Short mmCIF file of the C-alpha atoms (twelve columns), coordinates in Angstrom:
data_MODEL
# 
_entry.id   MODEL 
# 
loop_
_atom_site.group_PDB 
_atom_site.id 
_atom_site.type_symbol 
_atom_site.label_atom_id 
_atom_site.label_alt_id 
_atom_site.label_comp_id 
_atom_site.label_asym_id 
_atom_site.label_seq_id 
_atom_site.Cartn_x 
_atom_site.Cartn_y 
_atom_site.Cartn_z 
_atom_site.pdbx_PDB_model_num 
ATOM 1   C CA . MET A 1   14.339  -14.895 -4.995  1 
ATOM 2   C CA . SER A 2   13.982  -15.267 -1.268  1 
ATOM 3   C CA . SER A 3   14.116  -12.132 0.875   1 
ATOM 4   C CA . GLU A 4   17.500  -13.176 2.290   1 
ATOM 5   C CA . HIS A 5   19.005  -13.757 -1.169  1 
ATOM 6   C CA . THR A 6   17.472  -10.512 -2.458  1 
ATOM 7   C CA . MET A 7   19.125  -8.517  0.315   1 
ATOM 8   C CA . LYS A 8   22.443  -10.243 -0.355  1 
ATOM 9   C CA . VAL A 9   22.234  -9.214  -4.035  1 
ATOM 10  C CA . ALA A 10  21.204  -5.678  -3.039  1 
ATOM 11  C CA . GLU A 11  24.172  -5.432  -0.706  1 
ATOM 12  C CA . ASP A 12  26.452  -6.494  -3.607  1 
ATOM 13  C CA . LEU A 13  24.998  -3.732  -5.838  1 
ATOM 14  C CA . TYR A 14  25.333  -1.206  -3.069  1 
ATOM 15  C CA . GLN A 15  28.919  -2.063  -2.240  1 
ATOM 16  C CA . ALA A 16  29.767  -1.780  -5.918  1 
ATOM 17  C CA . GLY A 17  28.129  1.654   -6.051  1 
ATOM 18  C CA . PHE A 18  25.230  0.851   -8.391  1 
ATOM 19  C CA . ILE A 19  22.275  1.450   -5.947  1 
ATOM 20  C CA . SER A 20  21.815  3.425   -2.781  1 
ATOM 21  C CA . TYR A 21  21.793  1.878   0.674   1 
ATOM 22  C CA . PRO A 22  19.184  -0.893  0.587   1 
ATOM 23  C CA . ARG A 23  18.417  -1.301  4.291   1 
ATOM 24  C CA . THR A 24  16.168  1.664   4.630   1 
ATOM 25  C CA . GLU A 25  12.433  2.330   5.011   1 
ATOM 26  C CA . THR A 26  12.653  5.900   3.818   1 
ATOM 27  C CA . ASP A 27  10.088  6.595   1.121   1 
ATOM 28  C CA . CYS A 28  10.490  10.347  0.466   1 
ATOM 29  C CA . PHE A 29  13.278  12.151  -1.296  1 
ATOM 30  C CA . SER A 30  14.882  15.272  0.143   1 
ATOM 31  C CA . THR A 31  14.216  18.502  -1.780  1 
ATOM 32  C CA . ARG A 32  17.975  18.713  -2.163  1 
ATOM 33  C CA . THR A 33  18.176  15.545  -4.222  1 
ATOM 34  C CA . ASP A 34  18.872  16.254  -7.889  1 
ATOM 35  C CA . LEU A 35  16.434  13.797  -9.370  1 
ATOM 36  C CA . HIS A 36  16.923  14.974  -12.958 1 
ATOM 37  C CA . THR A 37  20.643  14.143  -12.748 1 
ATOM 38  C CA . ILE A 38  19.906  10.633  -11.498 1 
ATOM 39  C CA . VAL A 39  17.406  10.079  -14.288 1 
ATOM 40  C CA . ARG A 40  19.709  11.511  -16.966 1 
ATOM 41  C CA . GLU A 41  22.347  8.945   -16.145 1 
ATOM 42  C CA . GLN A 42  20.024  6.285   -17.576 1 
ATOM 43  C CA . GLU A 43  19.439  8.136   -20.833 1 
ATOM 44  C CA . ASP A 44  21.698  5.877   -22.925 1 
ATOM 45  C CA . HIS A 45  20.412  2.576   -21.646 1 
ATOM 46  C CA . PRO A 46  19.494  0.237   -24.563 1 
ATOM 47  C CA . VAL A 47  16.243  -0.869  -22.933 1 
ATOM 48  C CA . TRP A 48  14.688  2.061   -21.012 1 
ATOM 49  C CA . GLY A 49  16.785  4.909   -22.424 1 
ATOM 50  C CA . SER A 50  14.067  5.943   -24.882 1 
ATOM 51  C CA . TYR A 51  11.602  6.266   -21.995 1 
ATOM 52  C CA . VAL A 52  14.105  8.420   -20.082 1 
ATOM 53  C CA . GLN A 53  14.394  10.735  -23.071 1 
ATOM 54  C CA . ARG A 54  10.622  11.164  -23.101 1 
ATOM 55  C CA . LEU A 55  10.612  11.648  -19.373 1 
ATOM 56  C CA . LEU A 56  13.212  14.479  -19.589 1 
ATOM 57  C CA . ASP A 57  11.424  16.206  -22.425 1 
ATOM 58  C CA . PRO A 58  9.274   19.004  -20.963 1 
ATOM 59  C CA . GLY A 59  6.986   18.797  -23.934 1 
ATOM 60  C CA . THR A 60  5.712   15.327  -22.981 1 
ATOM 61  C CA . ARG A 61  4.656   16.514  -19.495 1 
ATOM 62  C CA . LEU A 62  5.560   13.002  -18.282 1 
ATOM 63  C CA . TRP A 63  7.634   14.206  -15.365 1 
ATOM 64  C CA . ARG A 64  6.153   14.358  -11.888 1 
ATOM 65  C CA . ASN A 65  7.980   14.990  -8.684  1 
ATOM 66  C CA . PRO A 66  7.634   11.883  -6.526  1 
ATOM 67  C CA . SER A 67  5.054   11.725  -3.756  1 
ATOM 68  C CA . SER A 68  6.255   12.020  -0.208  1 
ATOM 69  C CA . GLY A 69  5.666   8.980   1.891   1 
ATOM 70  C CA . GLY A 70  5.381   8.753   5.711   1 
ATOM 71  C CA . HIS A 71  8.788   7.354   6.530   1 
ATOM 72  C CA . ASP A 72  12.133  9.127   6.743   1 
ATOM 73  C CA . ASP A 73  15.004  7.664   8.817   1 
ATOM 74  C CA . LYS A 74  16.967  10.902  8.257   1 
ATOM 75  C CA . ALA A 75  20.000  8.855   7.308   1 
ATOM 76  C CA . HIS A 76  19.315  7.342   3.906   1 
ATOM 77  C CA . PRO A 77  17.240  8.247   0.838   1 
ATOM 78  C CA . PRO A 78  14.771  5.868   -0.804  1 
ATOM 79  C CA . ILE A 79  16.425  3.076   -2.786  1 
ATOM 80  C CA . HIS A 80  17.456  4.347   -6.217  1 
ATOM 81  C CA . PRO A 81  20.179  3.817   -8.812  1 
ATOM 82  C CA . THR A 82  23.414  5.623   -8.199  1 
ATOM 83  C CA . LYS A 83  25.455  4.535   -11.236 1 
ATOM 84  C CA . TYR A 84  24.527  3.651   -14.785 1 
ATOM 85  C CA . SER A 85  25.024  0.125   -16.046 1 
ATOM 86  C CA . ALA A 86  23.850  -1.759  -19.104 1 
ATOM 87  C CA . GLY A 87  24.885  -4.938  -17.355 1 
ATOM 88  C CA . GLU A 88  28.208  -6.078  -15.840 1 
ATOM 89  C CA . SER A 89  29.933  -9.174  -16.978 1 
ATOM 90  C CA . ARG A 90  30.447  -10.443 -13.459 1 
ATOM 91  C CA . TRP A 91  26.772  -10.022 -12.496 1 
ATOM 92  C CA . SER A 92  24.551  -12.994 -12.059 1 
ATOM 93  C CA . GLN A 93  21.059  -13.026 -13.571 1 
ATOM 94  C CA . ASP A 94  19.696  -11.991 -10.190 1 
ATOM 95  C CA . HIS A 95  21.980  -8.922  -10.081 1 
ATOM 96  C CA . HIS A 96  20.657  -7.873  -13.485 1 
ATOM 97  C CA . ARG A 97  17.046  -8.413  -12.406 1 
ATOM 98  C CA . LEU A 98  17.356  -6.504  -9.158  1 
ATOM 99  C CA . TYR A 99  19.170  -3.554  -10.738 1 
ATOM 100 C CA . GLU A 100 16.520  -3.373  -13.454 1 
ATOM 101 C CA . LEU A 101 13.782  -3.395  -10.735 1 
ATOM 102 C CA . VAL A 102 15.407  -0.519  -8.817  1 
ATOM 103 C CA . VAL A 103 15.846  1.576   -11.938 1 
ATOM 104 C CA . ARG A 104 12.378  0.960   -13.355 1 
ATOM 105 C CA . HIS A 105 10.792  1.622   -9.933  1 
ATOM 106 C CA . PHE A 106 12.721  4.845   -9.587  1 
ATOM 107 C CA . LEU A 107 11.692  6.034   -13.085 1 
ATOM 108 C CA . ALA A 108 8.120   5.176   -12.318 1 
ATOM 109 C CA . CYS A 109 8.268   7.277   -9.132  1 
ATOM 110 C CA . VAL A 110 9.093   10.412  -11.132 1 
ATOM 111 C CA . SER A 111 6.518   9.711   -13.853 1 
ATOM 112 C CA . GLN A 112 2.848   10.715  -14.168 1 
ATOM 113 C CA . PRO A 113 0.360   8.129   -12.839 1 
ATOM 114 C CA . ALA A 114 -1.522  5.938   -15.328 1 
ATOM 115 C CA . VAL A 115 -4.993  7.116   -16.267 1 
ATOM 116 C CA . GLY A 116 -7.850  4.873   -17.169 1 
ATOM 117 C CA . ALA A 117 -11.643 4.482   -17.250 1 
ATOM 118 C CA . GLU A 118 -13.888 1.547   -16.502 1 
ATOM 119 C CA . THR A 119 -17.063 0.893   -18.506 1 
ATOM 120 C CA . VAL A 120 -19.837 -1.394  -17.227 1 
ATOM 121 C CA . VAL A 121 -22.836 -2.346  -19.393 1 
ATOM 122 C CA . GLU A 122 -25.905 -4.275  -18.110 1 
ATOM 123 C CA . ILE A 123 -28.514 -5.476  -20.587 1 
ATOM 124 C CA . ASP A 124 -31.963 -7.118  -20.085 1 
ATOM 125 C CA . ILE A 125 -33.106 -8.960  -23.207 1 
ATOM 126 C CA . ALA A 126 -36.421 -10.742 -22.922 1 
ATOM 127 C CA . GLY A 127 -35.674 -11.563 -19.306 1 
ATOM 128 C CA . GLU A 128 -32.120 -12.719 -19.995 1 
ATOM 129 C CA . GLN A 129 -29.475 -10.770 -18.140 1 
ATOM 130 C CA . PHE A 130 -26.213 -9.862  -19.806 1 
ATOM 131 C CA . SER A 131 -23.313 -7.737  -18.563 1 
ATOM 132 C CA . ALA A 132 -19.920 -6.745  -19.688 1 
ATOM 133 C CA . SER A 133 -17.215 -4.621  -18.234 1 
ATOM 134 C CA . GLY A 134 -13.763 -3.593  -19.236 1 
ATOM 135 C CA . ARG A 135 -11.087 -0.949  -18.853 1 
ATOM 136 C CA . VAL A 136 -9.816  1.674   -21.235 1 
ATOM 137 C CA . ILE A 137 -6.281  2.978   -20.709 1 
ATOM 138 C CA . LEU A 138 -6.303  6.674   -21.510 1 
ATOM 139 C CA . ALA A 139 -2.595  7.260   -20.662 1 
ATOM 140 C CA . LYS A 140 -0.154  4.517   -19.653 1 
ATOM 141 C CA . ASN A 141 2.525   6.964   -18.375 1 
ATOM 142 C CA . TYR A 142 4.576   5.113   -15.732 1 
ATOM 143 C CA . LEU A 143 3.261   1.764   -16.907 1 
ATOM 144 C CA . ASP A 144 5.377   2.195   -20.012 1 
ATOM 145 C CA . VAL A 145 8.493   1.669   -17.946 1 
ATOM 146 C CA . TYR A 146 7.292   -0.244  -14.872 1 
ATOM 147 C CA . CYS A 147 6.503   -3.553  -16.489 1 
ATOM 148 C CA . PHE A 148 5.911   -5.306  -13.149 1 
ATOM 149 C CA . GLU A 149 2.395   -3.906  -12.958 1 
ATOM 150 C CA . SER A 150 -0.632  -4.158  -15.229 1 
ATOM 151 C CA . TRP A 151 -4.350  -3.477  -15.155 1 
ATOM 152 C CA . GLY A 152 -5.212  -7.087  -15.901 1 
ATOM 153 C CA . SER A 153 -6.713  -8.646  -19.007 1 
ATOM 154 C CA . SER A 154 -10.191 -7.098  -18.982 1 
ATOM 155 C CA . MET A 155 -9.346  -4.415  -21.419 1 
ATOM 156 C CA . ILE A 156 -11.626 -2.911  -24.133 1 
ATOM 157 C CA . PRO A 157 -10.706 -0.663  -26.999 1 
ATOM 158 C CA . ALA A 158 -10.645 3.086   -26.682 1 
ATOM 159 C CA . TYR A 159 -13.739 4.159   -28.559 1 
ATOM 160 C CA . VAL A 160 -14.103 7.442   -30.474 1 
ATOM 161 C CA . HIS A 161 -17.028 9.682   -31.175 1 
ATOM 162 C CA . GLY A 162 -19.461 8.242   -33.803 1 
ATOM 163 C CA . GLN A 163 -17.747 4.880   -34.118 1 
ATOM 164 C CA . GLN A 164 -19.918 1.813   -34.794 1 
ATOM 165 C CA . VAL A 165 -18.929 -1.349  -33.071 1 
ATOM 166 C CA . CYS A 166 -20.238 -4.918  -33.449 1 
ATOM 167 C CA . HIS A 167 -19.816 -7.436  -30.619 1 
ATOM 168 C CA . LEU A 168 -20.573 -11.129 -31.059 1 
ATOM 169 C CA . LEU A 169 -21.741 -12.881 -27.872 1 
ATOM 170 C CA . GLN A 170 -22.413 -16.628 -27.475 1 
ATOM 171 C CA . ASN A 171 -24.971 -18.074 -25.112 1 
ATOM 172 C CA . HIS A 172 -27.344 -21.038 -24.871 1 
ATOM 173 C CA . MET A 173 -29.854 -19.339 -27.150 1 
ATOM 174 C CA . GLY A 174 -27.441 -18.845 -29.993 1 
ATOM 175 C CA . SER A 175 -25.557 -15.791 -31.329 1 
ATOM 176 C CA . LEU A 176 -26.286 -12.276 -30.268 1 
ATOM 177 C CA . VAL A 177 -25.112 -9.516  -32.503 1 
ATOM 178 C CA . LEU A 178 -25.027 -6.198  -30.697 1 
ATOM 179 C CA . HIS A 179 -24.750 -3.076  -32.824 1 
ATOM 180 C CA . PHE A 180 -24.403 0.075   -30.822 1 
ATOM 181 C CA . PHE A 181 -23.421 3.640   -31.341 1 
ATOM 182 C CA . PHE A 182 -22.081 5.880   -28.649 1 
ATOM 183 C CA . SER A 183 -20.579 9.269   -28.042 1 
ATOM 184 C CA . TYR A 184 -17.750 10.334  -25.856 1 
ATOM 185 C CA . LEU A 185 -18.825 13.364  -23.847 1 
ATOM 186 C CA . ASP A 186 -16.480 16.213  -22.843 1 
ATOM 187 C CA . ASP A 187 -17.038 15.473  -19.177 1 
ATOM 188 C CA . GLY A 188 -15.505 12.047  -19.494 1 
ATOM 189 C CA . LEU A 189 -18.686 9.937   -19.525 1 
ATOM 190 C CA . TRP A 190 -19.390 7.181   -22.029 1 
ATOM 191 C CA . LEU A 191 -22.969 7.504   -23.427 1 
ATOM 192 C CA . PHE A 192 -24.335 4.325   -25.072 1 
ATOM 193 C CA . HIS A 193 -27.395 4.677   -27.200 1 
ATOM 194 C CA . ASN A 194 -29.374 3.108   -30.059 1 
ATOM 195 C CA . LEU A 195 -28.556 -0.497  -29.099 1 
ATOM 196 C CA . CYS A 196 -30.073 -2.967  -31.550 1 
ATOM 197 C CA . VAL A 197 -30.036 -6.624  -30.486 1 
ATOM 198 C CA . CYS A 198 -30.757 -9.367  -32.974 1 
ATOM 199 C CA . LEU A 199 -31.884 -12.555 -31.268 1 
ATOM 200 C CA . MET A 200 -33.371 -15.611 -32.998 1 
ATOM 201 C CA . GLY A 201 -34.795 -13.458 -35.748 1 
ATOM 202 C CA . ASN A 202 -36.400 -11.027 -33.334 1 
ATOM 203 C CA . ILE A 203 -35.217 -7.409  -32.837 1 
ATOM 204 C CA . PHE A 204 -35.234 -5.757  -29.427 1 
ATOM 205 C CA . PHE A 205 -34.277 -2.143  -28.702 1 
ATOM 206 C CA . VAL A 206 -32.608 -1.571  -25.391 1 
ATOM 207 C CA . LYS A 207 -31.725 1.754   -23.818 1 
ATOM 208 C CA . LEU A 208 -28.504 1.634   -21.891 1 
ATOM 209 C CA . PRO A 209 -27.530 3.923   -19.074 1 
ATOM 210 C CA . LYS A 210 -24.474 6.034   -18.963 1 
ATOM 211 C CA . ALA A 211 -21.340 4.220   -17.806 1 
ATOM 212 C CA . ILE A 212 -18.364 5.918   -16.263 1 
# 
């Protein structure tokens, strides 16, 4: 949608009472705003209602008061849903999409941030350089509801202590089968050790550094 059309749709939703005033740059909620009540209104939604139930459950520790931004026009709060809807018959597809964006963004604002780790491995085998990197999501948190963001496609599995993993790599010299064992340390570091590389019938032992 163009910015002009988006604002027109937002004005429609505002005039009908479904979202707050859209022409604002305020990015911090007043301490007087009852955020829990706003969230609770979405509890029965067929799509994100289950996430709302988790968010309101103190046992999940998913709730987080939103961060305060640097803008406050003193007249309007940040854009947020003001009335529940599972979809109105008179809405266009764009009305549905924009309402969903506002709700999901608001729920993300009161959720814990996502937590992840990145692992980078560099290997020197008989003068040949190999490297691999990837991310491990430790806790998705707000990403469970805010589907408009992702951490890309370079994901690797979440490894556990003592697990043995085999990776098959292809290059111009043939197949490399990497067998490695590793431990997950309490301080959050990944320790790779005992890497055995089988290459063209020869076996090389490579010691890998710690990767955060």
